[in-house]
Coordinates of C-alpha atoms in Angstrom, one line a residue:
Chain I
M114 CA -6.8 -14.6 -9.0
E115 CA -10.2 -15.1 -10.3
F116 CA -12.9 -12.6 -9.7
S117 CA -16.5 -12.8 -9.5
S118 CA -16.9 -9.2 -10.6
K119 CA -15.1 -7.6 -13.6
L120 CA -15.7 -4.2 -11.9
L121 CA -13.8 -5.5 -9.0
E122 CA -11.2 -7.2 -11.0
R123 CA -10.4 -3.9 -12.5
A124 CA -10.4 -2.2 -9.6
V125 CA -7.7 -4.4 -8.1
N126 CA -5.5 -4.6 -11.4
E127 CA -5.1 -0.6 -11.4
M128 CA -4.4 -0.5 -7.9
A129 CA -1.8 -3.5 -8.1
Q130 CA -0.1 -0.9 -10.9
L131 CA 1.2 1.0 -7.9
P132 CA 4.8 0.2 -6.6
G133 CA 4.7 -2.5 -3.8
I134 CA 1.4 -3.1 -4.0
G135 CA 0.8 -6.7 -5.2
K136 CA -2.7 -8.2 -6.1
R137 CA -3.4 -9.3 -2.6
T138 CA -2.8 -5.9 -0.9
A139 CA -4.9 -4.3 -3.6
L140 CA -7.6 -6.8 -3.2
R141 CA -7.6 -5.8 0.6
L142 CA -7.6 -2.2 0.2
V143 CA -10.2 -2.0 -2.5
L144 CA -12.5 -4.3 -0.3
H145 CA -11.8 -1.6 2.5
L146 CA -13.3 0.9 -0.1
L147 CA -16.3 -1.0 -0.3
K148 CA -16.9 -1.4 3.0
Q149 CA -16.4 2.8 3.9
P150 CA -19.1 5.2 2.9
K151 CA -19.1 6.0 -0.8
E152 CA -17.5 9.5 0.2
Q153 CA -14.3 8.3 1.2
T154 CA -13.9 6.9 -2.6
E155 CA -14.8 9.6 -3.9
L156 CA -12.5 12.0 -1.6
L157 CA -9.7 10.0 -2.5
T158 CA -10.5 9.7 -6.4
S159 CA -10.9 13.2 -6.6
A160 CA -7.6 14.6 -4.4
L161 CA -5.4 12.0 -6.8
L162 CA -6.9 13.4 -10.0
K163 CA -6.8 17.0 -8.9
M164 CA -3.4 16.7 -7.6
R165 CA -2.6 14.9 -11.2
E166 CA -3.9 17.6 -13.1
E167 CA -3.3 20.8 -11.3
I168 CA 0.0 20.4 -9.6
K169 CA 3.0 22.6 -10.5
F170 CA 6.7 22.3 -10.5
C171 CA 8.3 25.5 -9.1
K172 CA 9.8 26.5 -12.4
E173 CA 13.1 27.6 -10.3
C174 CA 14.1 24.8 -8.2
H175 CA 11.5 22.2 -10.1
N176 CA 10.0 21.3 -6.4
I177 CA 6.5 20.4 -6.2
S178 CA 4.2 23.4 -5.6
D179 CA 0.7 24.8 -6.0
V180 CA 2.3 28.2 -7.3
D181 CA 4.8 28.8 -10.2
V182 CA 7.4 29.7 -8.0
C183 CA 7.7 27.5 -4.6
E184 CA 7.5 28.7 -1.0
I185 CA 11.2 28.2 -0.5
C186 CA 12.5 30.1 -3.6
A187 CA 10.1 32.9 -3.1
N188 CA 11.2 33.4 0.5
P189 CA 13.2 36.5 0.6
S190 CA 14.6 35.7 3.6
R191 CA 16.7 32.3 2.4
D192 CA 20.2 32.7 1.2
Q193 CA 19.6 32.9 -2.8
S194 CA 23.3 32.3 -3.5
V195 CA 23.3 28.3 -2.0
I196 CA 21.8 25.4 -3.4
C197 CA 21.5 22.0 -2.1
V198 CA 20.8 19.3 -5.4
V199 CA 18.4 16.6 -4.1
E200 CA 16.7 14.1 -6.1
D201 CA 13.5 14.4 -5.3
I202 CA 11.0 16.0 -3.2
R203 CA 11.2 13.7 -0.2
D204 CA 14.7 14.8 0.2
V205 CA 13.9 18.4 0.3
M206 CA 11.1 17.7 2.9
A207 CA 14.0 15.7 4.9
L208 CA 16.2 18.7 4.6
E209 CA 13.7 21.2 5.8
N210 CA 12.7 19.1 8.8
T211 CA 16.2 19.5 10.2
G212 CA 15.8 23.3 9.9
I213 CA 19.7 23.8 9.5
F214 CA 19.8 24.6 5.4
K215 CA 18.5 28.4 5.0
G216 CA 19.3 28.2 1.1
L217 CA 17.4 26.8 -2.0
Y218 CA 17.3 23.6 -3.4
H219 CA 17.5 22.2 -6.8
V220 CA 15.4 18.9 -7.5
L221 CA 16.8 16.8 -10.2
G222 CA 13.6 14.5 -10.1
G223 CA 16.0 11.3 -10.2
K224 CA 19.3 10.2 -10.5
I225 CA 21.4 9.1 -13.8
S226 CA 20.5 5.4 -14.0
P227 CA 21.4 3.9 -17.6
I228 CA 20.0 0.5 -16.2
D229 CA 16.4 2.0 -15.8
G230 CA 16.7 4.2 -18.8
V231 CA 17.4 7.4 -17.2
G232 CA 19.9 10.1 -18.6
P233 CA 21.2 13.6 -17.8
S234 CA 18.5 15.1 -20.2
Q235 CA 15.5 13.4 -18.3
L236 CA 16.6 15.1 -15.1
N237 CA 16.5 18.8 -14.4
I238 CA 20.1 19.1 -14.6
H239 CA 20.4 21.9 -17.5
S240 CA 18.4 24.4 -15.6
L241 CA 21.2 23.9 -12.5
V242 CA 24.1 24.5 -14.9
D243 CA 22.6 27.6 -16.0
K244 CA 21.4 29.1 -12.8
V245 CA 25.0 28.6 -11.8
K246 CA 26.9 29.8 -15.0
S247 CA 24.8 33.1 -14.8
G248 CA 27.3 33.7 -11.5
S249 CA 24.8 34.3 -9.0
V250 CA 25.5 31.2 -7.1
K251 CA 28.7 30.9 -4.4
E252 CA 27.8 27.4 -3.4
V253 CA 26.6 24.2 -4.5
I254 CA 26.0 21.2 -2.0
F255 CA 25.8 17.8 -3.6
A256 CA 22.8 15.8 -1.5
L257 CA 22.0 13.1 -3.1
S258 CA 22.2 9.5 -2.1
S259 CA 25.5 7.7 -1.6
T260 CA 24.6 4.8 -4.7
M261 CA 26.6 4.5 -7.7
E262 CA 23.9 6.4 -9.4
G263 CA 24.2 9.1 -6.8
D264 CA 27.9 9.3 -7.4
T265 CA 27.5 9.2 -11.1
T266 CA 24.9 12.3 -11.2
N267 CA 27.1 14.0 -8.5
F268 CA 30.0 13.7 -10.8
Y269 CA 28.2 14.7 -13.9
I270 CA 27.0 17.7 -12.8
Y271 CA 30.6 18.6 -11.2
K272 CA 32.3 18.4 -14.6
Q273 CA 29.7 20.9 -15.9
I274 CA 30.1 23.4 -13.0
K275 CA 33.6 23.1 -12.0
D276 CA 35.4 25.8 -13.8
C277 CA 32.5 28.5 -13.0
E278 CA 33.5 30.3 -9.7
V279 CA 31.6 28.5 -7.6
T280 CA 32.6 26.5 -4.4
T281 CA 31.0 23.1 -4.6
S282 CA 30.4 21.1 -1.3
A283 CA 29.4 17.1 -0.7
I284 CA 27.3 16.3 2.6
A285 CA 29.2 14.4 5.3
R286 CA 29.1 10.7 5.1
G287 CA 29.9 9.0 8.7
I288 CA 28.6 7.2 11.5
A289 CA 24.9 8.1 12.1
I290 CA 24.4 9.7 15.8
G291 CA 23.1 6.9 17.8
D292 CA 25.0 4.6 15.7
E293 CA 27.5 2.0 17.3
L294 CA 31.2 1.9 15.6
E295 CA 31.5 -2.3 15.4
Y296 CA 27.8 -2.3 13.4
A297 CA 29.4 0.4 10.9
D298 CA 30.2 -0.8 7.1
E299 CA 34.2 -0.5 6.3
V300 CA 33.5 2.1 4.0
T301 CA 31.2 4.6 6.0
L302 CA 33.8 4.1 9.1
G303 CA 37.0 4.8 6.7
R304 CA 35.3 7.9 5.3
S305 CA 34.1 9.4 8.8
L306 CA 38.2 8.7 9.8
M307 CA 39.5 10.4 6.4
H308 CA 37.0 13.5 7.2
R309 CA 37.4 13.9 10.7
I310 CA 36.8 17.3 12.1
P311 CA 38.3 19.3 14.9
F312 CA 37.0 18.1 18.2
E313 CA 35.6 21.3 19.4
S314 CA 33.6 21.7 16.2
S315 CA 31.6 18.1 17.0
L316 CA 30.8 19.5 20.3
K317 CA 28.4 22.4 18.4
N318 CA 25.1 21.4 19.0
M319 CA 22.5 21.6 15.8
Chain N
M219 CA 5.3 15.9 7.6
E220 CA 5.4 19.3 5.9
F221 CA 4.2 19.4 2.3
S222 CA 5.1 22.1 -0.3
S223 CA 1.8 22.0 -1.8
K224 CA -1.8 21.9 -0.5
L225 CA -2.8 19.4 -3.6
L226 CA -0.3 17.0 -2.7
E227 CA -0.8 16.9 1.0
R228 CA -4.8 16.6 0.4
A229 CA -3.6 13.3 -1.8
V230 CA -1.2 11.8 0.6
N231 CA -4.0 12.5 3.7
E232 CA -6.6 10.5 1.6
M233 CA -4.3 7.8 0.5
A234 CA -2.9 7.3 4.1
Q235 CA -6.6 6.7 4.9
L236 CA -5.8 3.0 3.5
P237 CA -5.5 0.2 5.8
G238 CA -1.7 -0.5 6.1
I239 CA -0.9 2.5 4.3
G240 CA 1.2 5.4 6.4
K241 CA 1.8 8.6 5.0
R242 CA 5.5 7.7 3.9
T243 CA 4.0 5.0 1.9
A244 CA 0.9 7.2 1.0
L245 CA 3.7 9.7 -0.6
R246 CA 5.8 7.4 -2.2
L247 CA 2.8 6.0 -4.1
V248 CA 1.5 9.7 -5.0
L249 CA 4.9 10.6 -6.1
H250 CA 4.5 7.3 -8.2
L251 CA 1.7 8.4 -10.0
L252 CA 3.2 12.0 -10.7
K253 CA 5.9 10.6 -12.9
Q254 CA 3.5 8.1 -14.4
P255 CA 1.4 9.6 -17.6
K256 CA -2.0 11.2 -16.5
E257 CA -3.8 8.1 -17.9
Q258 CA -2.8 6.1 -15.2
T259 CA -4.4 8.1 -12.8
E260 CA -7.2 8.3 -14.5
L261 CA -7.7 4.8 -14.9
L262 CA -7.3 4.0 -11.4
T263 CA -9.9 6.4 -10.5
S264 CA -12.2 5.8 -12.9
A265 CA -12.1 2.0 -12.0
L266 CA -12.2 2.8 -8.1
L267 CA -15.2 5.5 -8.6
K268 CA -17.0 2.9 -11.2
M269 CA -16.8 -0.3 -8.6
R270 CA -17.7 1.8 -5.8
E271 CA -20.6 2.8 -7.2
E272 CA -22.0 0.0 -9.8
I273 CA -20.9 -3.3 -7.7
K274 CA -23.4 -5.0 -6.5
F275 CA -23.7 -7.6 -3.7
C276 CA -25.2 -11.3 -5.0
K277 CA -28.8 -11.2 -3.2
E278 CA -28.8 -15.2 -2.5
C279 CA -25.1 -15.3 -0.9
H280 CA -23.9 -11.7 -0.7
N281 CA -21.1 -12.4 -2.8
I282 CA -19.4 -9.1 -4.5
S283 CA -21.4 -9.6 -8.1
D284 CA -22.0 -7.3 -11.3
V285 CA -25.6 -8.9 -11.5
D286 CA -28.1 -9.2 -9.1
V287 CA -27.7 -13.2 -8.7
C288 CA -23.9 -14.3 -8.7
E289 CA -22.6 -16.9 -11.1
I290 CA -21.9 -19.4 -8.5
C291 CA -25.7 -19.0 -7.0
A292 CA -26.9 -19.2 -10.8
N293 CA -24.9 -22.2 -11.7
P294 CA -27.3 -25.3 -12.1
S295 CA -24.9 -27.8 -11.4
R296 CA -23.9 -27.0 -7.9
D297 CA -25.4 -28.3 -4.9
Q298 CA -28.0 -26.2 -3.8
S299 CA -28.6 -28.0 -0.8
V300 CA -24.8 -27.5 0.9
I301 CA -23.9 -23.8 2.3
C302 CA -20.3 -22.8 3.1
V303 CA -20.6 -19.9 5.3
V304 CA -17.7 -18.0 5.1
E305 CA -16.5 -14.3 6.4
D306 CA -15.9 -12.7 3.0
I307 CA -15.3 -12.3 -0.2
R308 CA -11.6 -13.5 -0.3
D309 CA -12.4 -16.7 1.6
V310 CA -15.1 -17.8 -1.2
M311 CA -12.0 -17.1 -3.8
A312 CA -9.8 -19.2 -1.6
L313 CA -12.3 -22.1 -1.4
E314 CA -13.1 -22.1 -4.8
N315 CA -9.3 -21.9 -5.6
T316 CA -9.5 -25.5 -4.2
G317 CA -12.0 -27.0 -6.8
I318 CA -13.3 -29.0 -4.4
F319 CA -16.3 -27.5 -3.0
K320 CA -19.6 -27.9 -5.4
G321 CA -22.2 -26.2 -3.1
L322 CA -23.1 -22.9 -2.4
Y323 CA -21.7 -20.1 -0.2
H324 CA -22.9 -17.5 1.9
V325 CA -20.7 -14.6 2.7
L326 CA -21.1 -12.9 6.2
G327 CA -19.3 -9.8 5.5
G328 CA -17.6 -10.0 9.0
K329 CA -17.3 -11.5 12.1
I330 CA -19.4 -11.1 15.4
S331 CA -16.8 -8.7 17.2
P332 CA -18.0 -6.7 20.0
I333 CA -14.7 -4.6 20.3
D334 CA -15.1 -3.3 16.9
G335 CA -18.5 -2.6 17.2
V336 CA -19.9 -5.4 15.1
G337 CA -23.1 -7.1 16.2
P338 CA -25.1 -10.0 14.5
S339 CA -27.2 -7.1 12.7
Q340 CA -24.7 -5.8 10.8
L341 CA -23.5 -9.4 9.6
N342 CA -25.5 -11.1 6.7
I343 CA -26.7 -13.5 9.4
H344 CA -31.0 -13.2 9.1
S345 CA -31.1 -14.2 5.5
L346 CA -28.6 -17.4 6.1
V347 CA -30.9 -18.3 9.0
D348 CA -34.3 -17.8 6.7
K349 CA -32.9 -19.7 4.3
V350 CA -32.1 -22.8 6.5
K351 CA -35.7 -22.4 8.1
S352 CA -37.0 -22.9 4.4
G353 CA -36.1 -26.3 5.0
S354 CA -34.1 -26.4 1.2
V355 CA -30.7 -26.7 3.1
K356 CA -29.2 -30.3 3.8
E357 CA -25.8 -29.1 5.3
V358 CA -24.3 -26.3 6.8
I359 CA -20.2 -25.4 6.8
F360 CA -19.1 -23.5 9.2
A361 CA -15.6 -21.9 7.4
L362 CA -14.8 -19.0 9.4
S363 CA -11.3 -18.4 10.6
S364 CA -10.4 -20.1 14.2
T365 CA -10.1 -17.3 16.3
M366 CA -12.3 -15.9 19.2
E367 CA -14.9 -13.9 16.7
G368 CA -14.9 -16.5 14.3
D369 CA -16.1 -19.0 17.0
T370 CA -18.5 -16.8 18.7
T371 CA -19.9 -16.2 15.1
N372 CA -20.3 -20.0 14.4
F373 CA -21.8 -20.5 17.9
Y374 CA -24.2 -17.8 17.6
I375 CA -25.3 -19.1 14.1
Y376 CA -25.4 -22.7 15.3
K377 CA -28.0 -21.6 18.3
Q378 CA -30.3 -20.3 15.9
I379 CA -30.6 -23.4 13.4
K380 CA -29.7 -26.1 15.5
D381 CA -33.4 -27.1 16.3
C382 CA -33.8 -27.2 12.0
E383 CA -33.3 -30.4 10.4
V384 CA -29.9 -29.5 8.6
T385 CA -26.9 -31.4 9.2
T386 CA -24.0 -28.6 10.6
S387 CA -20.1 -29.2 10.2
A388 CA -16.9 -27.1 10.5
I389 CA -14.0 -27.4 8.2
A390 CA -10.9 -29.7 10.0
R391 CA -8.2 -28.0 11.9
G392 CA -5.0 -29.7 12.1
I393 CA -1.4 -29.4 10.6
A394 CA -1.3 -28.1 7.3
I395 CA 0.4 -29.9 4.2
G396 CA 4.2 -29.5 4.8
D397 CA 4.4 -28.4 8.1
E398 CA 6.7 -30.1 10.5
L399 CA 5.3 -31.1 13.8
E400 CA 7.5 -29.8 16.1
Y401 CA 6.6 -26.3 15.0
A402 CA 2.9 -26.9 15.3
D403 CA 0.7 -24.7 18.0
E404 CA -0.4 -27.3 20.9
V405 CA -3.9 -26.5 20.6
T406 CA -3.8 -27.1 16.5
L407 CA -1.7 -30.7 17.1
G408 CA -4.1 -31.3 20.1
R409 CA -7.1 -30.9 17.9
S410 CA -5.4 -32.7 15.1
L411 CA -5.2 -35.9 17.5
M412 CA -8.7 -35.6 18.7
H413 CA -10.1 -35.2 15.5
R414 CA -7.8 -38.3 13.7
I415 CA -9.1 -39.8 10.4
P416 CA -8.9 -43.4 9.1
F417 CA -5.9 -43.9 7.7
E418 CA -7.4 -45.0 4.3
S419 CA -9.4 -41.5 4.0
S420 CA -6.1 -39.7 4.4
L421 CA -4.5 -41.3 1.2
K422 CA -7.0 -40.1 -0.8
N423 CA -6.0 -37.2 -3.0
M424 CA -8.0 -33.8 -3.3

């Protein structure tokens, strides 16, 4: 791609560094900014810079936060003895949307994935194990995605806390509400059969 | 979508202003920036700001440029008497990539589209008509996209210059190289039949 302007080229190249944004999309986005009033570019860049510089991670759960301890951890009405282990902040948002969970979270910041060069030391595992060992936690719920990396991470953490006095659980795998059985993969279907629940429980609404 | 941080929320909302970027994608992009070193955000924002503030439009053809007159317009080896009218800078880049065209361009900056509130006065039509009326132009090639808005814009310009001593032409419409006839729409196929060319001409390579 040949550009008639170095300034444009630099902007497009930087934009194309973002995941899932190719050069063509980057050019479209940058030309859009050029057509809009200057203020829009200023608002965008200042929001990004300010976020990158000032954002904090909750020192309890490592969730993104504007303060040292996030709203969830600081909320006294939440059950401090149940910790749900998730991969990143998007999972916290998804789980919060259900309105079901009233405990605390622990954001790992990723999954163990040797192929991507992510080992246990890059994740917030140490602080979780410490918290569990301190004895204040009654249950740890594993809510990582059900992939090889997710399972590895679950198991790595489980091995370190299994001797503590703590209940460990994993979120249920099975057929999603509204899904047709015939289109489900055999592993999911097999799991949902193995981990079947009393019929009366299945009648309960959220 | 509920955010645990106002800074994050603001960054996501600003990012989601870009065309084709929804809130979820914006969140993914912003979280990516958070994971990368601070320098990447600084490079991105400074490139965007610098571009928005310093970029110029060529005063001859309205192409994006770092200087007052763009490289193409300033190139003495190009044919100053042939002007190819295009919608935006991406079309210039696409046409330049063919290596066929050796004349100048005129970038309109859009198409007449009443539904989007774009009238002739918002486009760079006046300067094109003036250039043609000055008598230095021998041929105007219309290379807008073949849509209702493109055709309207072509016709609007054509009406204003048709009494000048200038040849007007439009790029050929037809079956793309490598395409199968059976999948072509009837309008394109009809046009390519109507505007058939001598067989010898079709043998010529680019």
